[in-house]
Amino acid sequence: DISLTDYDIKNLRSHISLVSQNITLFNDTIANNINYGASERSLEEIKIAAKKANAHEFISSLPGGYGAKLYENGKNLSGGQRQKIALARTFLREPSIIILDEPTNSLDGQTESIMTNYIKESYTKKTLILATHKPSLLHLVDRVLVVVDGKIVADGPRDKVLEQFTGSEGSK
């Protein structure tokens, strides 16, 4: 076992990506917002990440496309568009650990399906930490912790915990 204190914090952070409910976007181009936190990537790599997040189509339709300027925190975009940009940023970085906090809160069903399929295919050998109220996303994880009023009330393999709360193995 290795303690987290034994790791260089900057190196550790370079392996982690967070997509939270409150997305931080900068007063910069869409391309630079997607590329934030990654080493300089080509526009083609940025577009590939945007396609994985189902963001390419809406970005391409904007005047200026990937060069379009965002207002601070992306106030000139919808909540779903901001979330797609944040997902594209994560997909571009390809982190070892991905933390998703209500990642589909503002997404339509099609985008949620595309995002979850990509995560399922691409993150099988990586660590995914998912905070959600949506049981439909639990197929992405192997282990579930149920937290109620700040206390863990269930912890175990996904199917076992789902059975405990639904009465049948993941069928509801």
Coordinates of N, CA and C in Angstrom, one line a residue:
D1 N 0.8 -1.2 0.0 CA 0.0 0.0 0.0 C 0.9 1.2 0.0
I2 N 0.4 2.2 -0.8 CA 1.1 3.5 -0.8 C 0.2 4.6 -0.3
S3 N 0.7 5.4 0.5 CA -0.1 6.5 1.1 C -0.2 7.6 0.0
L4 N -1.3 8.3 0.0 CA -1.4 9.5 -0.9 C -0.4 10.6 -0.6
T5 N 0.0 10.6 0.6 CA 1.0 11.6 1.0 C 2.4 11.4 0.4
D6 N 2.6 10.1 -0.1 CA 3.8 9.8 -0.8 C 3.9 10.2 -2.2
Y7 N 2.8 10.7 -2.8 CA 2.7 11.1 -4.2 C 3.0 12.6 -4.3
D8 N 3.5 13.0 -5.4 CA 3.7 14.4 -5.7 C 2.3 14.9 -6.1
I9 N 1.8 15.9 -5.4 CA 0.4 16.3 -5.6 C 0.1 16.8 -7.0
K10 N 1.1 17.5 -7.6 CA 0.9 18.0 -9.0 C 0.8 16.8 -9.9
N11 N 1.6 15.8 -9.8 CA 1.6 14.6 -10.6 C 0.2 13.9 -10.4
L12 N -0.2 13.7 -9.1 CA -1.4 13.0 -8.8 C -2.6 13.7 -9.5
R13 N -2.7 15.1 -9.4 CA -3.8 15.8 -10.0 C -3.8 15.7 -11.5
S14 N -2.6 15.5 -12.1 CA -2.6 15.3 -13.6 C -3.3 14.1 -14.0
H15 N -3.5 13.1 -13.1 CA -4.2 11.9 -13.5 C -5.7 11.8 -13.1
I16 N -6.2 13.0 -12.6 CA -7.6 13.0 -12.1 C -8.3 14.1 -12.9
S17 N -9.5 13.8 -13.3 CA -10.4 14.8 -14.0 C -11.8 14.8 -13.3
L18 N -12.3 16.0 -13.1 CA -13.6 16.1 -12.4 C -14.6 16.8 -13.4
V19 N -15.8 16.2 -13.5 CA -16.9 16.9 -14.2 C -17.9 17.1 -13.1
S20 N -18.1 18.3 -12.6 CA -19.0 18.6 -11.5 C -20.3 19.2 -12.1
Q21 N -21.3 19.3 -11.2 CA -22.5 20.0 -11.5 C -22.3 21.5 -11.8
N22 N -21.3 22.1 -11.1 CA -21.0 23.5 -11.3 C -19.7 23.5 -12.2
I23 N -19.9 23.7 -13.5 CA -18.8 23.7 -14.4 C -18.1 25.0 -14.5
T24 N -16.8 24.9 -14.5 CA -16.0 26.2 -14.6 C -15.5 26.3 -16.1
L25 N -16.0 27.3 -16.8 CA -15.5 27.6 -18.1 C -14.9 29.0 -18.0
F26 N -14.0 29.3 -19.0 CA -13.2 30.5 -19.0 C -13.6 31.4 -20.1
N27 N -13.4 32.7 -19.9 CA -13.6 33.7 -21.0 C -12.5 33.5 -22.0
D28 N -12.7 32.5 -22.9 CA -11.7 32.1 -23.9 C -12.5 31.4 -25.0
T29 N -11.8 30.8 -25.9 CA -12.4 30.1 -27.0 C -12.9 28.7 -26.5
I30 N -13.8 28.2 -27.2 CA -14.3 26.8 -26.9 C -13.1 25.8 -27.0
A31 N -12.3 25.9 -28.0 CA -11.2 25.0 -28.2 C -10.2 25.1 -26.9
N32 N -9.9 26.3 -26.5 CA -9.1 26.5 -25.3 C -9.7 26.0 -24.1
N33 N -11.0 26.1 -23.9 CA -11.7 25.6 -22.8 C -11.7 24.1 -22.8
I34 N -11.8 23.4 -23.9 CA -11.7 22.0 -24.0 C -10.3 21.5 -23.7
N35 N -9.3 22.3 -24.2 CA -7.9 21.9 -24.1 C -7.4 22.2 -22.7
Y36 N -8.1 23.0 -21.8 CA -7.6 23.4 -20.5 C -7.3 22.1 -19.7
G37 N -6.1 22.1 -19.1 CA -5.6 21.0 -18.3 C -5.0 19.9 -19.1
A38 N -5.0 20.0 -20.4 CA -4.3 19.0 -21.2 C -3.1 19.7 -21.8
S39 N -2.1 18.9 -22.2 CA -1.0 19.5 -22.9 C -1.5 20.0 -24.2
E40 N -0.8 20.9 -24.8 CA -1.3 21.4 -26.1 C -1.7 20.3 -27.0
R41 N -3.0 20.3 -27.4 CA -3.5 19.3 -28.3 C -3.9 20.0 -29.6
S42 N -3.9 19.2 -30.7 CA -4.3 19.8 -32.0 C -5.8 20.0 -32.0
L43 N -6.3 20.8 -32.9 CA -7.7 21.1 -33.1 C -8.4 19.8 -33.5
E44 N -7.7 18.9 -34.2 CA -8.4 17.6 -34.6 C -8.6 16.8 -33.3
E45 N -7.7 16.7 -32.4 CA -7.8 16.0 -31.2 C -9.0 16.5 -30.3
I46 N -9.0 17.9 -30.3 CA -10.1 18.5 -29.6 C -11.5 18.2 -30.2
K47 N -11.5 18.2 -31.5 CA -12.8 17.8 -32.2 C -13.2 16.4 -31.9
I48 N -12.2 15.5 -31.8 CA -12.5 14.1 -31.5 C -13.1 14.0 -30.1
A49 N -12.5 14.7 -29.1 CA -13.0 14.7 -27.8 C -14.4 15.3 -27.7
A50 N -14.7 16.3 -28.5 CA -16.0 16.9 -28.5 C -17.0 16.0 -29.1
K51 N -16.7 15.2 -30.1 CA -17.6 14.2 -30.7 C -17.9 13.2 -29.7
K52 N -17.0 12.7 -28.9 CA -17.2 11.7 -27.8 C -18.2 12.3 -26.8
A53 N -18.2 13.6 -26.6 CA -19.1 14.2 -25.6 C -20.4 14.7 -26.3
N54 N -20.6 14.4 -27.6 CA -21.8 14.8 -28.3 C -21.9 16.4 -28.4
A55 N -20.7 17.0 -28.5 CA -20.7 18.5 -28.5 C -20.3 19.1 -29.8
H56 N -19.7 18.3 -30.7 CA -19.2 18.8 -32.0 C -20.3 19.5 -32.8
E57 N -21.4 18.9 -32.9 CA -22.5 19.5 -33.7 C -22.9 20.9 -33.3
F58 N -23.1 21.0 -32.0 CA -23.5 22.4 -31.5 C -22.4 23.4 -31.6
I59 N -21.2 22.9 -31.4 CA -20.0 23.8 -31.5 C -19.8 24.3 -32.9
S60 N -19.9 23.3 -33.9 CA -19.8 23.7 -35.3 C -20.8 24.6 -35.8
S61 N -22.0 24.6 -35.1 CA -23.1 25.5 -35.6 C -23.0 26.9 -35.1
L62 N -22.1 27.1 -34.1 CA -21.9 28.5 -33.6 C -21.0 29.3 -34.5
P63 N -21.3 30.6 -34.6 CA -20.4 31.5 -35.3 C -19.0 31.4 -34.8
G64 N -18.1 31.0 -35.6 CA -16.7 30.9 -35.1 C -16.4 29.4 -34.7
G65 N -17.4 28.6 -34.6 CA -17.1 27.2 -34.2 C -16.2 27.0 -33.0
Y66 N -15.2 26.3 -33.1 CA -14.3 26.1 -32.0 C -13.5 27.3 -31.6
G67 N -13.5 28.3 -32.4 CA -12.9 29.6 -32.1 C -13.9 30.6 -31.4
A68 N -15.1 30.2 -31.3 CA -16.1 31.1 -30.6 C -15.7 31.3 -29.2
K69 N -15.9 32.6 -28.8 CA -15.5 33.0 -27.4 C -16.6 32.7 -26.5
L70 N -16.3 32.2 -25.3 CA -17.2 32.0 -24.3 C -17.2 33.1 -23.3
Y71 N -18.3 33.4 -22.7 CA -18.3 34.4 -21.6 C -17.8 33.6 -20.3
E72 N -17.5 34.3 -19.3 CA -17.0 33.6 -18.1 C -18.1 32.6 -17.6
N73 N -17.6 31.4 -17.3 CA -18.5 30.3 -16.9 C -19.5 29.9 -18.0
G74 N -19.2 30.3 -19.2 CA -20.0 29.8 -20.3 C -21.4 30.3 -20.3
K75 N -21.6 31.6 -19.8 CA -23.0 32.1 -19.6 C -23.7 32.3 -21.0
N76 N -23.0 32.2 -22.1 CA -23.6 32.3 -23.4 C -24.0 30.9 -23.9
L77 N -23.9 29.9 -23.1 CA -24.3 28.5 -23.5 C -25.4 28.0 -22.5
S78 N -26.1 27.0 -23.0 CA -27.1 26.3 -22.1 C -26.3 25.4 -21.1
G79 N -27.0 25.0 -20.1 CA -26.4 24.1 -19.1 C -25.9 22.8 -19.7
G80 N -26.7 22.2 -20.6 CA -26.3 21.0 -21.3 C -25.1 21.2 -22.2
Q81 N -25.0 22.4 -22.8 CA -23.8 22.7 -23.7 C -22.6 22.8 -22.8
R82 N -22.7 23.5 -21.6 CA -21.6 23.6 -20.7 C -21.1 22.2 -20.2
Q83 N -22.1 21.4 -19.9 CA -21.7 20.0 -19.5 C -21.0 19.2 -20.5
K84 N -21.4 19.4 -21.8 CA -20.8 18.7 -22.9 C -19.3 19.2 -23.1
I85 N -19.1 20.5 -22.9 CA -17.7 21.0 -23.0 C -16.9 20.4 -21.9
A86 N -17.4 20.4 -20.7 CA -16.7 19.8 -19.5 C -16.4 18.3 -19.8
L87 N -17.3 17.6 -20.3 CA -17.0 16.2 -20.7 C -16.0 16.0 -21.7
A88 N -16.0 16.9 -22.8 CA -15.0 16.9 -23.8 C -13.7 17.2 -23.2
R89 N -13.6 18.1 -22.3 CA -12.3 18.4 -21.6 C -11.8 17.2 -20.9
T90 N -12.6 16.4 -20.2 CA -12.2 15.2 -19.6 C -11.8 14.1 -20.6
F91 N -12.6 14.0 -21.6 CA -12.2 12.9 -22.6 C -10.9 13.2 -23.3
L92 N -10.6 14.5 -23.5 CA -9.4 14.9 -24.2 C -8.2 14.5 -23.3
R93 N -8.3 14.7 -22.0 CA -7.2 14.5 -21.0 C -7.0 13.0 -20.8
E94 N -8.0 12.2 -21.0 CA -7.9 10.7 -20.8 C -7.2 10.4 -19.4
P95 N -7.8 10.9 -18.4 CA -7.2 10.7 -17.0 C -7.4 9.2 -16.5
S96 N -6.5 8.9 -15.6 CA -6.6 7.5 -14.9 C -7.8 7.4 -14.0
I97 N -8.2 8.6 -13.4 CA -9.3 8.7 -12.4 C -10.2 9.8 -12.9
I98 N -11.5 9.4 -13.1 CA -12.5 10.4 -13.5 C -13.5 10.4 -12.4
I99 N -13.8 11.7 -12.0 CA -14.9 11.9 -11.0 C -16.0 12.6 -11.7
L100 N -17.2 12.0 -11.6 CA -18.4 12.6 -12.2 C -19.4 12.9 -11.1
D101 N -19.7 14.2 -11.0 CA -20.7 14.6 -10.0 C -22.0 15.0 -10.7
E102 N -23.0 14.1 -10.7 CA -24.2 14.3 -11.5 C -23.9 14.7 -12.9
P103 N -23.2 13.9 -13.6 CA -22.7 14.3 -14.9 C -23.7 14.4 -16.0
T104 N -24.9 13.9 -15.8 CA -25.9 14.0 -16.9 C -27.1 14.9 -16.5
N105 N -26.9 15.7 -15.4 CA -27.9 16.6 -14.9 C -28.6 17.4 -16.0
S106 N -27.8 18.0 -16.9 CA -28.3 18.9 -17.9 C -28.3 18.3 -19.3
L107 N -28.1 17.0 -19.4 CA -28.0 16.4 -20.7 C -29.3 15.8 -21.2
D108 N -29.5 15.8 -22.5 CA -30.6 15.1 -23.1 C -30.3 13.6 -23.1
G109 N -31.3 12.8 -23.3 CA -31.2 11.4 -23.3 C -30.2 10.8 -24.3
Q110 N -30.1 11.4 -25.5 CA -29.2 10.9 -26.5 C -27.7 11.2 -26.1
T111 N -27.5 12.4 -25.5 CA -26.1 12.7 -25.1 C -25.7 11.8 -23.9
E112 N -26.7 11.6 -23.0 CA -26.4 10.7 -21.8 C -26.0 9.3 -22.3
S113 N -26.7 8.8 -23.3 CA -26.4 7.5 -23.8 C -25.0 7.4 -24.5
I114 N -24.7 8.5 -25.3 CA -23.4 8.5 -26.0 C -22.3 8.6 -24.9
M115 N -22.5 9.5 -23.9 CA -21.5 9.7 -22.9 C -21.3 8.4 -22.1
T116 N -22.4 7.7 -21.7 CA -22.2 6.5 -20.8 C -21.6 5.4 -21.7
N117 N -21.9 5.3 -22.9 CA -21.3 4.2 -23.8 C -19.8 4.5 -23.9
Y118 N -19.4 5.7 -24.1 CA -18.0 6.0 -24.3 C -17.3 5.7 -23.0
I119 N -17.8 6.1 -21.8 CA -17.2 5.8 -20.5 C -17.1 4.3 -20.3
K120 N -18.1 3.6 -20.6 CA -18.2 2.1 -20.4 C -17.1 1.5 -21.3
E121 N -16.9 1.9 -22.5 CA -15.9 1.4 -23.4 C -14.5 1.8 -23.1
S122 N -14.3 3.0 -22.7 CA -13.0 3.6 -22.5 C -12.4 3.6 -21.1
Y123 N -13.2 3.4 -20.1 CA -12.7 3.5 -18.7 C -12.8 2.2 -18.0
T124 N -12.7 1.1 -18.7 CA -12.8 -0.2 -18.0 C -11.6 -0.5 -17.1
K125 N -10.5 0.0 -17.5 CA -9.3 -0.3 -16.7 C -8.9 1.0 -15.9
K126 N -9.8 1.9 -15.7 CA -9.5 3.1 -15.0 C -10.5 3.2 -13.8
T127 N -10.3 4.2 -12.9 CA -11.1 4.4 -11.8 C -12.2 5.5 -12.1
L128 N -13.4 5.1 -11.9 CA -14.5 6.0 -12.1 C -15.2 6.2 -10.7
I129 N -15.3 7.4 -10.3 CA -16.1 7.8 -9.1 C -17.3 8.6 -9.6
L130 N -18.5 8.0 -9.3 CA -19.7 8.6 -9.8 C -20.6 9.0 -8.6
A131 N -21.0 10.3 -8.5 CA -22.0 10.7 -7.6 C -23.2 11.0 -8.4
T132 N -24.3 10.3 -8.1 CA -25.5 10.5 -8.8 C -26.8 10.1 -8.0
H133 N -27.9 10.6 -8.4 CA -29.2 10.2 -7.9 C -29.9 9.3 -8.9
K134 N -29.3 9.1 -10.1 CA -29.9 8.3 -11.2 C -29.5 6.9 -11.2
P135 N -30.3 6.0 -10.8 CA -30.0 4.5 -10.9 C -29.6 4.1 -12.3
S136 N -30.1 4.8 -13.3 CA -29.8 4.4 -14.7 C -28.3 4.5 -15.0
L137 N -27.5 5.2 -14.2 CA -26.1 5.3 -14.5 C -25.2 4.3 -13.7
L138 N -25.9 3.5 -12.9 CA -25.1 2.6 -12.0 C -24.5 1.5 -12.8
H139 N -24.9 1.2 -14.1 CA -24.3 0.2 -14.9 C -22.8 0.5 -15.2
L140 N -22.4 1.8 -14.9 CA -21.0 2.2 -15.2 C -20.1 1.8 -14.1
V141 N -20.6 1.4 -12.9 CA -19.7 1.1 -11.8 C -19.9 -0.3 -11.3
D142 N -18.8 -0.8 -10.6 CA -18.9 -2.1 -10.0 C -19.3 -2.1 -8.5
R143 N -19.0 -1.1 -7.8 CA -19.3 -1.0 -6.4 C -20.1 0.3 -6.2
V144 N -21.1 0.1 -5.2 CA -22.0 1.2 -4.9 C -22.0 1.5 -3.4
L145 N -21.9 2.8 -3.1 CA -22.1 3.3 -1.7 C -23.3 4.1 -1.7
V146 N -24.3 3.9 -0.9 CA -25.5 4.7 -0.7 C -25.3 5.5 0.5
V147 N -25.4 6.8 0.3 CA -25.2 7.8 1.4 C -26.5 8.5 1.7
V148 N -27.0 8.4 2.9 CA -28.2 9.1 3.4 C -27.8 10.0 4.6
D149 N -28.2 11.2 4.5 CA -27.9 12.2 5.6 C -26.4 12.1 6.1
G150 N -25.5 12.0 5.1 CA -24.1 12.0 5.3 C -23.5 10.7 5.9
K151 N -24.3 9.6 6.0 CA -23.9 8.3 6.5 C -24.0 7.3 5.4
I152 N -23.0 6.4 5.3 CA -23.1 5.3 4.4 C -24.1 4.2 4.9
V153 N -25.1 4.0 4.2 CA -26.1 3.0 4.6 C -26.1 1.7 3.8
A154 N -25.3 1.7 2.8 CA -25.1 0.5 2.0 C -23.8 0.6 1.3
D155 N -23.1 -0.5 1.1 CA -21.8 -0.6 0.5 C -21.6 -2.0 0.0
G156 N -21.3 -2.1 -1.3 CA -21.0 -3.4 -1.9 C -21.1 -3.5 -3.4
P157 N -21.1 -4.7 -3.9 CA -21.2 -4.8 -5.4 C -22.5 -4.2 -5.9
R158 N -22.5 -3.7 -7.1 CA -23.6 -3.0 -7.6 C -24.9 -3.8 -7.5
D159 N -24.9 -5.0 -8.0 CA -26.1 -5.8 -8.1 C -26.6 -6.2 -6.7
K160 N -25.7 -6.4 -5.8 CA -26.2 -6.7 -4.4 C -26.8 -5.5 -3.8
V161 N -26.3 -4.3 -3.9 CA -26.8 -3.1 -3.4 C -28.2 -2.8 -4.1
L162 N -28.2 -2.9 -5.4 CA -29.4 -2.6 -6.1 C -30.5 -3.6 -5.7
E163 N -30.2 -4.9 -5.4 CA -31.2 -5.8 -5.0 C -31.7 -5.4 -3.6
Q164 N -30.8 -4.9 -2.8 CA -31.2 -4.5 -1.4 C -32.3 -3.4 -1.5
F165 N -32.1 -2.5 -2.5 CA -33.0 -1.3 -2.5 C -34.2 -1.5 -3.5
T166 N -34.1 -2.4 -4.4 CA -35.2 -2.6 -5.4 C -35.9 -3.9 -5.2
G167 N -35.3 -4.8 -4.5 CA -36.0 -6.1 -4.3 C -35.6 -7.1 -5.4
S168 N -34.9 -6.7 -6.5 CA -34.5 -7.6 -7.5 C -33.2 -7.1 -8.1
E169 N -32.4 -7.9 -8.6 CA -31.0 -7.6 -9.1 C -31.1 -6.6 -10.3
G170 N -31.0 -5.3 -10.0 CA -30.9 -4.3 -11.0 C -32.0 -4.2 -12.0
S171 N -33.2 -4.7 -11.7 CA -34.2 -4.7 -12.7 C -35.0 -3.5 -12.7
K172 N -34.9 -2.7 -11.7 CA -35.7 -1.4 -11.6 C -34.9 -0.2 -11.7

